[in-house]
Amino acid sequence: VQLQASGGGLAQAGGSLRLSCAASDRTFSGGAMGWFRQAPGKEREFVAVMRWSIGRTYYADSVKGRFTISRDNAKNTVYLQMNTLKPEDTAVYYCAGRRTWIVNIASMMSPQEYGSWGQGTQVTVSS
């Protein structure tokens, strides 16, 4: 399966951006698709994930209330709407997919549990 991410770019603080990630097939319908990010010199960190079968979502505390993960089932696509952006949101954003869901949500927030990754898209927020 391939993940194709798009969107991102440059925004001012307080602005909005939308990321998209299309999967080449329905491989993740029994698992999850989500977003991680990696800032320079930092480890890749969890942003948001959606359990595909029921549409339940989970967010990192740092983005809760500002970011929204959503999906288009017919297009095998997951979106990340990012509002009220902050300079600290600047990072390369990666979409990821996992074929099965892990009940322990902490595991679903770990990048090590994901076997499929998109190519990454840069998000830069200026102050």
mmCIF file of C-alpha atoms in Angstrom:
data_model
loop_
_atom_site.group_PDB
_atom_site.id
_atom_site.type_symbol
_atom_site.label_atom_id
_atom_site.label_comp_id
_atom_site.label_asym_id
_atom_site.label_seq_id
_atom_site.Cartn_x
_atom_site.Cartn_y
_atom_site.Cartn_z
ATOM 1 C CA VAL A 1 0.000 0.000 0.000
ATOM 2 C CA GLN A 2 1.162 3.529 -0.740
ATOM 3 C CA LEU A 3 0.340 6.691 1.155
ATOM 4 C CA GLN A 4 0.374 9.957 -0.763
ATOM 5 C CA ALA A 5 0.385 13.084 1.370
ATOM 6 C CA SER A 6 -0.336 16.589 0.142
ATOM 7 C CA GLY A 7 -1.030 20.018 1.510
ATOM 8 C CA GLY A 8 1.096 21.881 3.974
ATOM 9 C CA GLY A 9 3.109 24.968 3.210
ATOM 10 C CA LEU A 10 3.595 28.301 4.923
ATOM 11 C CA ALA A 11 1.087 29.954 7.243
ATOM 12 C CA GLN A 12 1.097 32.796 9.720
ATOM 13 C CA ALA A 13 0.428 32.198 13.371
ATOM 14 C CA GLY A 14 -3.303 31.945 13.887
ATOM 15 C CA GLY A 15 -3.837 30.724 10.360
ATOM 16 C CA SER A 16 -4.992 27.409 8.961
ATOM 17 C CA LEU A 17 -3.727 24.647 6.718
ATOM 18 C CA ARG A 18 -5.161 21.338 5.576
ATOM 19 C CA LEU A 19 -3.251 18.139 4.922
ATOM 20 C CA SER A 20 -4.491 15.175 2.943
ATOM 21 C CA CYS A 21 -3.270 11.606 2.758
ATOM 22 C CA ALA A 22 -4.629 9.100 0.275
ATOM 23 C CA ALA A 23 -4.092 5.373 0.650
ATOM 24 C CA SER A 24 -3.829 3.313 -2.524
ATOM 25 C CA ASP A 25 -6.292 0.744 -1.206
ATOM 26 C CA ARG A 26 -8.480 -0.117 1.796
ATOM 27 C CA THR A 27 -5.674 -1.823 3.704
ATOM 28 C CA PHE A 28 -6.294 0.241 6.826
ATOM 29 C CA SER A 29 -10.070 -0.210 7.015
ATOM 30 C CA GLY A 30 -9.641 -2.533 10.002
ATOM 31 C CA GLY A 31 -6.998 -0.428 11.642
ATOM 32 C CA ALA A 32 -6.107 3.225 11.629
ATOM 33 C CA MET A 33 -4.685 6.163 9.784
ATOM 34 C CA GLY A 34 -3.050 9.021 11.548
ATOM 35 C CA TRP A 35 -0.622 11.902 11.527
ATOM 36 C CA PHE A 36 2.753 12.378 13.155
ATOM 37 C CA ARG A 37 5.194 15.257 12.951
ATOM 38 C CA GLN A 38 8.901 15.783 13.334
ATOM 39 C CA ALA A 39 10.574 19.094 14.021
ATOM 40 C CA PRO A 40 14.305 19.611 13.398
ATOM 41 C CA GLY A 41 16.388 17.923 16.059
ATOM 42 C CA LYS A 42 13.375 16.286 17.668
ATOM 43 C CA GLU A 43 11.834 12.848 17.604
ATOM 44 C CA ARG A 44 8.765 12.054 15.560
ATOM 45 C CA GLU A 45 5.690 12.700 17.674
ATOM 46 C CA PHE A 46 2.052 11.740 17.565
ATOM 47 C CA VAL A 47 -0.496 14.299 16.370
ATOM 48 C CA ALA A 48 -3.800 12.529 15.703
ATOM 49 C CA VAL A 49 -5.229 9.168 14.740
ATOM 50 C CA MET A 50 -8.549 7.821 13.556
ATOM 51 C CA ARG A 51 -9.802 4.316 14.135
ATOM 52 C CA TRP A 52 -11.093 3.737 10.652
ATOM 53 C CA SER A 53 -13.945 1.287 11.285
ATOM 54 C CA ILE A 54 -15.835 3.487 13.748
ATOM 55 C CA GLY A 55 -14.353 6.892 13.044
ATOM 56 C CA ARG A 56 -13.205 7.490 16.591
ATOM 57 C CA THR A 57 -10.433 10.054 16.905
ATOM 58 C CA TYR A 58 -7.604 10.737 19.314
ATOM 59 C CA TYR A 59 -5.362 13.775 19.573
ATOM 60 C CA ALA A 60 -2.150 14.875 21.209
ATOM 61 C CA ASP A 61 -2.794 17.358 23.989
ATOM 62 C CA SER A 62 -0.751 19.971 22.137
ATOM 63 C CA VAL A 63 -3.196 20.060 19.213
ATOM 64 C CA LYS A 64 -6.490 19.204 20.891
ATOM 65 C CA GLY A 65 -9.132 21.785 20.053
ATOM 66 C CA ARG A 66 -7.106 23.189 17.152
ATOM 67 C CA PHE A 67 -6.602 20.232 14.809
ATOM 68 C CA THR A 68 -9.249 17.914 13.409
ATOM 69 C CA ILE A 69 -8.664 14.564 11.746
ATOM 70 C CA SER A 70 -11.349 13.384 9.353
ATOM 71 C CA ARG A 71 -11.772 10.921 6.526
ATOM 72 C CA ASP A 72 -13.375 10.258 3.180
ATOM 73 C CA ASN A 73 -14.112 6.555 3.180
ATOM 74 C CA ALA A 74 -14.813 6.375 -0.535
ATOM 75 C CA LYS A 75 -11.441 7.932 -1.355
ATOM 76 C CA ASN A 76 -9.430 6.066 1.325
ATOM 77 C CA THR A 77 -8.242 9.497 2.382
ATOM 78 C CA VAL A 78 -7.578 11.042 5.759
ATOM 79 C CA TYR A 79 -7.349 14.775 6.366
ATOM 80 C CA LEU A 80 -5.811 16.959 9.031
ATOM 81 C CA GLN A 81 -7.399 20.377 9.365
ATOM 82 C CA MET A 82 -5.054 22.593 11.327
ATOM 83 C CA ASN A 83 -6.461 25.798 12.770
ATOM 84 C CA THR A 84 -5.055 28.444 15.065
ATOM 85 C CA LEU A 85 -1.571 27.424 14.034
ATOM 86 C CA LYS A 86 1.381 28.252 16.263
ATOM 87 C CA PRO A 87 5.086 28.562 15.402
ATOM 88 C CA GLU A 88 5.695 25.420 17.462
ATOM 89 C CA ASP A 89 3.541 23.476 14.982
ATOM 90 C CA THR A 90 6.337 23.894 12.439
ATOM 91 C CA ALA A 91 7.496 20.429 11.418
ATOM 92 C CA VAL A 92 7.433 17.838 8.696
ATOM 93 C CA TYR A 93 4.081 16.083 8.934
ATOM 94 C CA TYR A 94 3.774 12.410 8.072
ATOM 95 C CA CYS A 95 0.673 10.345 7.561
ATOM 96 C CA ALA A 96 0.823 6.751 8.708
ATOM 97 C CA GLY A 97 -1.291 3.650 8.494
ATOM 98 C CA ARG A 98 -1.684 0.509 10.533
ATOM 99 C CA ARG A 99 -3.678 -2.561 9.440
ATOM 100 C CA THR A 100 -5.021 -3.416 12.893
ATOM 101 C CA TRP A 101 -6.148 -1.457 15.919
ATOM 102 C CA ILE A 102 -4.394 -1.806 19.266
ATOM 103 C CA VAL A 103 -6.683 -1.479 22.276
ATOM 104 C CA ASN A 104 -3.958 0.257 24.262
ATOM 105 C CA ILE A 105 -4.263 3.768 22.847
ATOM 106 C CA ALA A 106 -0.780 4.639 24.049
ATOM 107 C CA SER A 107 0.546 2.105 21.561
ATOM 108 C CA MET A 108 -1.487 3.691 18.776
ATOM 109 C CA MET A 109 0.328 6.950 19.553
ATOM 110 C CA SER A 110 3.737 5.378 19.003
ATOM 111 C CA PRO A 111 5.301 5.733 15.551
ATOM 112 C CA GLN A 112 6.944 2.321 16.002
ATOM 113 C CA GLU A 113 3.529 0.669 15.679
ATOM 114 C CA TYR A 114 2.947 1.926 12.137
ATOM 115 C CA GLY A 115 4.222 0.046 9.133
ATOM 116 C CA SER A 116 3.168 2.388 6.351
ATOM 117 C CA TRP A 117 4.237 6.001 5.949
ATOM 118 C CA GLY A 118 3.670 8.818 3.538
ATOM 119 C CA GLN A 119 6.509 10.935 2.184
ATOM 120 C CA GLY A 120 6.127 13.839 4.626
ATOM 121 C CA THR A 121 5.010 17.383 3.962
ATOM 122 C CA GLN A 122 6.501 20.542 5.432
ATOM 123 C CA VAL A 123 4.396 22.868 7.547
ATOM 124 C CA THR A 124 5.977 26.172 8.508
ATOM 125 C CA VAL A 125 4.231 28.643 10.779
ATOM 126 C CA SER A 126 5.660 32.136 11.055
ATOM 127 C CA SER A 127 5.130 34.341 14.099
#
